[in-house]
Structure formats: C-alpha cells, structure tokens
C-alpha cells in the first residue's frame, strides 16, 4: 500500500496533492509535512501489521526531493519507526529520479543510512524522468515502480507493452523488485503476470481510501466505527 496525501480543507473540501505539493516544496513546508505523513503512515501501518500477525504487509511513503537531501534524514526516519513501533522492513520509501539527480554526497549518504536502518528504497515513476540507468547501480535501490503511463498502454499500445516488458526483465536481472502502478483492468494484470512482474497497485484493487477504509481491504474487521469505512478519496 502507498500512503497518499489529501488535504481536508474547511471550505474547499478534499484537495488533491497536485494543488499543494509544489507550493509546499517551494516554501519548504514539505519537510514538516513529509515528516507528519511518515509518522501517520507508520503509526497506521504498525497497527495493521500487528493485527495481520504473520501475514506480510508493507507501506510505501513518498519522499520529496527536498527531504532526500536534508541532513539527518535517516535519523528522523529511525525515530519515527521507534515511536510508532513499525518494523523497518515494513516501510518502503519512494524517491523520484529528480531527487537523485543532485548526486551529492549528502544524498548518497542519506540513502546508505536509510538502507542500514533496514527500510526499503524504491525508485518511483521509473521511465518518465531522465531514466539514468546508472542510478540503479550507484544507489542502494531495492525496487522500481513502473509509471502508470506505460501500464495504461498495456495490450493496447505495442510500444508501451515493449517498454514495460523491458523494465520487468531488466529489474529481474538486476535482482530488483518491481511494482507496476495504475493497474485498472484484469487484462493489464494478466499481461503483467505473464511478463513475471511481481508487484502491482491500482484501482483494480481499490481507489484511494481513508485510513478507516483500509482494514476491510486487508481482510481485517473494522475497529473504530466513528469515522465509518466509506472511501473518501
Ligand atoms: Mn509514489
């Protein structure tokens, strides 16, 4: 599961990240916002993990490029894991290629420290940025996410299908995990399975839901009844 951010605005209702992330990024508010998202996601995930027992569960949280080059990132992530009681192996952090483009020693150090902490590192939106394949070797990445734009063309567009197949093969050769994003149809899932793509996410399973709506998706009974379980986003 991937943690997605929504802003419950008193007048405008539910505001999507497209409307405020860029501003938060620019103003620097993204650092505090990002930490809050991490804390909430880890706290919720720790609860689900406990209730799932032996069944594996992992939550994926997006890091902004600014967070990735912030000194002491791994220490803060470690503190959040401690506070929430989430096992490091149950957390994956998603980075975009643009975050790695800086290629500063600080970014490299942050990633090494996160790796040492035991959290997973995922390269998000793979294939849409500069796609420097050198990143896959230079940084301790565990997995890549195939962008939804390619997944949307599966079985319809020969080029997209070829690109997805190439990414899945390359990842498997490099012993990287792969998650295809934006899976909406059973046909897309079948094609991905036939290609040997090990992971996926998308509307085929669920639209984004509020935290209350997650338990039923995991086959767990809902505990809190006050917020209801109706998907909100
Ligand atoms: Mn992501």
mmCIF file of C-alpha atoms and ligand atoms in Angstrom:
data_model
loop_
_atom_site.group_PDB
_atom_site.id
_atom_site.type_symbol
_atom_site.label_atom_id
_atom_site.label_comp_id
_atom_site.label_asym_id
_atom_site.label_seq_id
_atom_site.Cartn_x
_atom_site.Cartn_y
_atom_site.Cartn_z
ATOM 1 C CA UNK A 1 0.000 0.000 0.000
ATOM 2 C CA UNK A 2 1.109 3.518 -0.740
ATOM 3 C CA UNK A 3 0.345 6.435 1.571
ATOM 4 C CA UNK A 4 -1.298 9.246 -0.395
ATOM 5 C CA UNK A 5 -1.849 12.748 0.866
ATOM 6 C CA UNK A 6 -5.137 14.678 0.802
ATOM 7 C CA UNK A 7 -5.979 17.987 2.428
ATOM 8 C CA UNK A 8 -9.342 18.156 4.144
ATOM 9 C CA UNK A 9 -9.968 21.870 3.629
ATOM 10 C CA UNK A 10 -12.711 23.553 5.718
ATOM 11 C CA UNK A 11 -14.247 25.309 2.694
ATOM 12 C CA UNK A 12 -12.943 23.619 -0.416
ATOM 13 C CA UNK A 13 -13.426 20.048 0.754
ATOM 14 C CA UNK A 14 -10.912 17.391 -0.182
ATOM 15 C CA UNK A 15 -7.954 18.931 -2.017
ATOM 16 C CA UNK A 16 -5.633 16.723 -4.058
ATOM 17 C CA UNK A 17 -1.824 16.829 -3.785
ATOM 18 C CA UNK A 18 -1.484 18.295 -7.286
ATOM 19 C CA UNK A 19 -2.802 21.545 -5.878
ATOM 20 C CA UNK A 20 -0.458 22.000 -2.931
ATOM 21 C CA UNK A 21 2.640 19.769 -3.087
ATOM 22 C CA UNK A 22 4.543 22.040 -5.467
ATOM 23 C CA UNK A 23 3.879 25.050 -3.210
ATOM 24 C CA UNK A 24 4.879 23.101 -0.098
ATOM 25 C CA UNK A 25 8.015 22.017 -1.929
ATOM 26 C CA UNK A 26 8.862 25.572 -2.879
ATOM 27 C CA UNK A 27 8.196 27.071 0.554
ATOM 28 C CA UNK A 28 9.988 24.338 2.456
ATOM 29 C CA UNK A 29 6.801 23.337 4.308
ATOM 30 C CA UNK A 30 7.246 19.945 2.642
ATOM 31 C CA UNK A 31 9.789 18.976 5.308
ATOM 32 C CA UNK A 32 7.338 19.250 8.205
ATOM 33 C CA UNK A 33 4.512 17.902 6.038
ATOM 34 C CA UNK A 34 6.596 14.956 4.909
ATOM 35 C CA UNK A 35 7.508 14.023 8.445
ATOM 36 C CA UNK A 36 3.882 14.193 9.522
ATOM 37 C CA UNK A 37 2.844 11.955 6.637
ATOM 38 C CA UNK A 38 5.571 9.480 7.557
ATOM 39 C CA UNK A 39 4.521 9.448 11.202
ATOM 40 C CA UNK A 40 0.834 8.893 10.390
ATOM 41 C CA UNK A 41 1.530 6.232 7.786
ATOM 42 C CA UNK A 42 3.918 4.341 10.073
ATOM 43 C CA UNK A 43 1.552 4.579 13.001
ATOM 44 C CA UNK A 44 -1.374 3.192 10.973
ATOM 45 C CA UNK A 45 0.833 0.526 9.380
ATOM 46 C CA UNK A 46 2.130 -0.611 12.774
ATOM 47 C CA UNK A 47 -1.451 -1.190 13.861
ATOM 48 C CA UNK A 48 -2.329 -3.146 10.702
ATOM 49 C CA UNK A 49 0.889 -5.186 10.945
ATOM 50 C CA UNK A 50 0.083 -6.191 14.487
ATOM 51 C CA UNK A 51 -3.413 -7.274 13.542
ATOM 52 C CA UNK A 52 -2.205 -9.127 10.454
ATOM 53 C CA UNK A 53 0.187 -11.219 12.542
ATOM 54 C CA UNK A 54 2.397 -13.323 10.296
ATOM 55 C CA UNK A 55 0.871 -12.059 7.061
ATOM 56 C CA UNK A 56 3.326 -9.739 5.322
ATOM 57 C CA UNK A 57 2.467 -6.058 4.964
ATOM 58 C CA UNK A 58 4.427 -3.081 3.750
ATOM 59 C CA UNK A 59 3.601 0.581 3.468
ATOM 60 C CA UNK A 60 5.216 2.834 0.919
ATOM 61 C CA UNK A 61 5.738 6.533 1.660
ATOM 62 C CA UNK A 62 6.857 9.146 -0.879
ATOM 63 C CA UNK A 63 9.853 11.308 -0.047
ATOM 64 C CA UNK A 64 10.168 14.746 -1.600
ATOM 65 C CA UNK A 65 13.442 15.687 -3.300
ATOM 66 C CA UNK A 66 13.990 18.186 -0.505
ATOM 67 C CA UNK A 67 13.733 15.515 2.157
ATOM 68 C CA UNK A 68 16.195 13.316 0.306
ATOM 69 C CA UNK A 69 18.930 15.946 0.527
ATOM 70 C CA UNK A 70 18.151 17.024 4.097
ATOM 71 C CA UNK A 71 20.916 16.159 6.599
ATOM 72 C CA UNK A 72 19.887 13.637 9.269
ATOM 73 C CA UNK A 73 17.042 12.120 7.229
ATOM 74 C CA UNK A 74 17.757 8.543 8.311
ATOM 75 C CA UNK A 75 17.925 9.522 11.986
ATOM 76 C CA UNK A 76 14.482 11.134 11.719
ATOM 77 C CA UNK A 77 13.037 8.130 9.933
ATOM 78 C CA UNK A 78 14.584 5.889 12.583
ATOM 79 C CA UNK A 79 12.975 7.980 15.324
ATOM 80 C CA UNK A 80 9.567 7.681 13.657
ATOM 81 C CA UNK A 81 9.951 3.894 13.449
ATOM 82 C CA UNK A 82 10.866 3.812 17.130
ATOM 83 C CA UNK A 83 7.932 5.972 18.177
ATOM 84 C CA UNK A 84 5.389 4.076 16.114
ATOM 85 C CA UNK A 85 6.801 0.593 16.656
ATOM 86 C CA UNK A 86 6.796 -0.223 12.933
ATOM 87 C CA UNK A 87 9.440 -2.733 11.830
ATOM 88 C CA UNK A 88 11.910 -1.133 9.362
ATOM 89 C CA UNK A 89 11.238 -3.938 6.868
ATOM 90 C CA UNK A 90 7.557 -2.912 6.747
ATOM 91 C CA UNK A 91 8.438 0.544 5.388
ATOM 92 C CA UNK A 92 9.457 1.478 1.859
ATOM 93 C CA UNK A 93 10.459 4.991 0.911
ATOM 94 C CA UNK A 94 9.782 6.147 -2.640
ATOM 95 C CA UNK A 95 12.194 8.506 -4.352
ATOM 96 C CA UNK A 96 11.945 10.127 -7.738
ATOM 97 C CA UNK A 97 14.756 10.315 -10.231
ATOM 98 C CA UNK A 98 14.821 14.089 -9.854
ATOM 99 C CA UNK A 99 15.721 13.625 -6.182
ATOM 100 C CA UNK A 100 18.744 11.555 -7.179
ATOM 101 C CA UNK A 101 19.861 13.888 -9.926
ATOM 102 C CA UNK A 102 21.633 16.100 -7.449
ATOM 103 C CA UNK A 103 24.019 13.215 -6.898
ATOM 104 C CA UNK A 104 25.534 14.960 -3.945
ATOM 105 C CA UNK A 105 27.453 13.007 -1.352
ATOM 106 C CA UNK A 106 24.740 14.005 1.107
ATOM 107 C CA UNK A 107 22.035 12.229 -0.921
ATOM 108 C CA UNK A 108 24.216 9.140 -1.255
ATOM 109 C CA UNK A 109 24.941 9.181 2.467
ATOM 110 C CA UNK A 110 21.255 9.568 3.334
ATOM 111 C CA UNK A 111 20.367 6.576 1.175
ATOM 112 C CA UNK A 112 23.132 4.443 2.662
ATOM 113 C CA UNK A 113 21.972 5.359 6.170
ATOM 114 C CA UNK A 114 18.346 4.547 5.334
ATOM 115 C CA UNK A 115 19.464 1.251 3.871
ATOM 116 C CA UNK A 116 21.417 0.497 7.053
ATOM 117 C CA UNK A 117 18.243 1.201 9.002
ATOM 118 C CA UNK A 118 16.590 -1.657 7.114
ATOM 119 C CA UNK A 119 13.910 0.269 5.205
ATOM 120 C CA UNK A 120 13.256 -0.410 1.513
ATOM 121 C CA UNK A 121 14.178 2.157 -1.154
ATOM 122 C CA UNK A 122 12.025 2.413 -4.250
ATOM 123 C CA UNK A 123 12.609 4.417 -7.413
ATOM 124 C CA UNK A 124 9.219 5.951 -8.272
ATOM 125 C CA UNK A 125 7.787 6.861 -11.710
ATOM 126 C CA UNK A 126 10.509 4.861 -13.416
ATOM 127 C CA UNK A 127 10.887 5.638 -17.085
ATOM 128 C CA UNK A 128 9.420 9.134 -17.025
ATOM 129 C CA UNK A 129 12.342 11.236 -15.830
ATOM 130 C CA UNK A 130 15.860 11.111 -17.060
ATOM 131 C CA UNK A 131 15.957 7.363 -16.521
ATOM 132 C CA UNK A 132 19.654 7.256 -15.943
ATOM 133 C CA UNK A 133 20.166 3.538 -15.528
ATOM 134 C CA UNK A 134 23.362 4.360 -13.652
ATOM 135 C CA UNK A 135 21.217 5.329 -10.639
ATOM 136 C CA UNK A 136 20.202 1.719 -10.270
ATOM 137 C CA UNK A 137 23.804 0.777 -9.666
ATOM 138 C CA UNK A 138 25.065 3.842 -7.873
ATOM 139 C CA UNK A 139 22.343 3.985 -5.230
ATOM 140 C CA UNK A 140 21.152 1.166 -2.948
ATOM 141 C CA UNK A 141 17.704 0.852 -4.605
ATOM 142 C CA UNK A 142 15.609 -2.258 -3.835
ATOM 143 C CA UNK A 143 12.739 -1.780 -6.229
ATOM 144 C CA UNK A 144 11.405 0.277 -9.108
ATOM 145 C CA UNK A 145 7.890 1.395 -9.857
ATOM 146 C CA UNK A 146 6.737 1.345 -13.441
ATOM 147 C CA UNK A 147 4.861 4.538 -14.211
ATOM 148 C CA UNK A 148 1.123 4.327 -14.836
ATOM 149 C CA UNK A 149 1.506 5.901 -18.277
ATOM 150 C CA UNK A 150 3.174 2.732 -19.550
ATOM 151 C CA UNK A 151 0.794 0.428 -17.696
ATOM 152 C CA UNK A 152 -2.189 2.228 -19.267
ATOM 153 C CA UNK A 153 -0.941 1.219 -22.707
ATOM 154 C CA UNK A 154 -0.531 -2.492 -21.934
ATOM 155 C CA UNK A 155 -2.217 -4.645 -24.549
ATOM 156 C CA UNK A 156 -3.263 -1.532 -26.469
ATOM 157 C CA UNK A 157 -0.030 0.168 -27.429
ATOM 158 C CA UNK A 158 2.819 -2.032 -28.671
ATOM 159 C CA UNK A 159 5.485 0.460 -27.632
ATOM 160 C CA UNK A 160 4.222 0.702 -24.047
ATOM 161 C CA UNK A 161 3.979 -3.080 -23.826
ATOM 162 C CA UNK A 162 7.562 -3.426 -25.056
ATOM 163 C CA UNK A 163 8.817 -0.818 -22.583
ATOM 164 C CA UNK A 164 7.087 -2.474 -19.617
ATOM 165 C CA UNK A 165 8.417 -5.880 -20.599
ATOM 166 C CA UNK A 166 11.945 -4.480 -20.904
ATOM 167 C CA UNK A 167 11.750 -2.829 -17.476
ATOM 168 C CA UNK A 168 10.469 -6.035 -15.837
ATOM 169 C CA UNK A 169 13.269 -8.077 -17.423
ATOM 170 C CA UNK A 170 15.955 -5.584 -16.548
ATOM 171 C CA UNK A 171 14.761 -5.367 -12.952
ATOM 172 C CA UNK A 172 14.715 -9.112 -12.591
ATOM 173 C CA UNK A 173 18.255 -9.340 -13.995
ATOM 174 C CA UNK A 174 19.412 -6.699 -11.524
ATOM 175 C CA UNK A 175 17.556 -8.521 -8.706
ATOM 176 C CA UNK A 176 15.305 -5.534 -8.115
ATOM 177 C CA UNK A 177 11.683 -5.824 -7.087
ATOM 178 C CA UNK A 178 9.125 -4.256 -9.454
ATOM 179 C CA UNK A 179 5.742 -2.694 -8.798
ATOM 180 C CA UNK A 180 3.508 -1.670 -11.695
ATOM 181 C CA UNK A 181 1.410 1.391 -10.848
ATOM 182 C CA UNK A 182 -2.030 2.292 -12.097
ATOM 183 C CA UNK A 183 -3.386 -1.187 -12.824
ATOM 184 C CA UNK A 184 -7.054 -0.725 -13.615
ATOM 185 C CA UNK A 185 -8.115 -3.760 -15.595
ATOM 186 C CA UNK A 186 -7.827 -7.508 -15.259
ATOM 187 C CA UNK A 187 -6.294 -7.615 -18.717
ATOM 188 C CA UNK A 188 -3.426 -5.368 -17.623
ATOM 189 C CA UNK A 189 -2.884 -7.598 -14.601
ATOM 190 C CA UNK A 190 -2.817 -10.745 -16.752
ATOM 191 C CA UNK A 191 -0.275 -9.233 -19.138
ATOM 192 C CA UNK A 192 1.924 -8.130 -16.238
ATOM 193 C CA UNK A 193 1.682 -11.550 -14.608
ATOM 194 C CA UNK A 194 2.664 -13.223 -17.870
ATOM 195 C CA UNK A 195 5.699 -10.916 -18.017
ATOM 196 C CA UNK A 196 6.634 -12.019 -14.499
ATOM 197 C CA UNK A 197 6.033 -8.634 -12.874
ATOM 198 C CA UNK A 198 5.943 -9.426 -9.141
ATOM 199 C CA UNK A 199 4.029 -6.426 -7.762
ATOM 200 C CA UNK A 200 1.213 -4.070 -8.612
ATOM 201 C CA UNK A 201 -1.131 -1.426 -7.329
ATOM 202 C CA UNK A 202 -4.110 0.427 -8.693
ATOM 203 C CA UNK A 203 -7.840 0.877 -8.932
ATOM 204 C CA UNK A 204 -8.276 -2.792 -9.824
ATOM 205 C CA UNK A 205 -7.889 -3.451 -6.079
ATOM 206 C CA UNK A 206 -9.113 -0.188 -4.638
ATOM 207 C CA UNK A 207 -9.408 3.513 -5.172
ATOM 208 C CA UNK A 208 -7.575 5.513 -2.516
ATOM 209 C CA UNK A 209 -9.375 5.167 0.815
ATOM 210 C CA UNK A 210 -9.197 6.974 4.137
ATOM 211 C CA UNK A 211 -7.289 5.060 6.871
ATOM 212 C CA UNK A 212 -10.593 3.730 8.216
ATOM 213 C CA UNK A 213 -11.258 2.016 4.909
ATOM 214 C CA UNK A 214 -8.035 0.021 4.843
ATOM 215 C CA UNK A 215 -8.846 -2.722 7.364
ATOM 216 C CA UNK A 216 -11.564 -4.353 5.202
ATOM 217 C CA UNK A 217 -9.168 -4.364 2.222
ATOM 218 C CA UNK A 218 -6.723 -6.337 4.364
ATOM 219 C CA UNK A 219 -9.429 -8.723 5.464
ATOM 220 C CA UNK A 220 -9.483 -7.248 8.956
ATOM 221 C CA UNK A 221 -12.590 -6.296 10.872
ATOM 222 C CA UNK A 222 -13.023 -2.572 11.393
ATOM 223 C CA UNK A 223 -12.379 -1.464 14.942
ATOM 224 C CA UNK A 224 -13.427 2.171 15.011
ATOM 225 C CA UNK A 225 -16.959 2.895 13.925
ATOM 226 C CA UNK A 226 -16.913 6.655 14.460
ATOM 227 C CA UNK A 227 -15.402 7.563 11.105
ATOM 228 C CA UNK A 228 -17.163 4.917 9.068
ATOM 229 C CA UNK A 229 -15.405 2.902 6.380
ATOM 230 C CA UNK A 230 -16.683 4.725 3.330
ATOM 231 C CA UNK A 231 -13.838 5.501 0.905
ATOM 232 C CA UNK A 232 -13.367 9.240 0.806
ATOM 233 C CA UNK A 233 -10.871 9.772 -1.931
HETATM 234 MN MN1 LIG B 1 4.782 7.034 -5.306
#
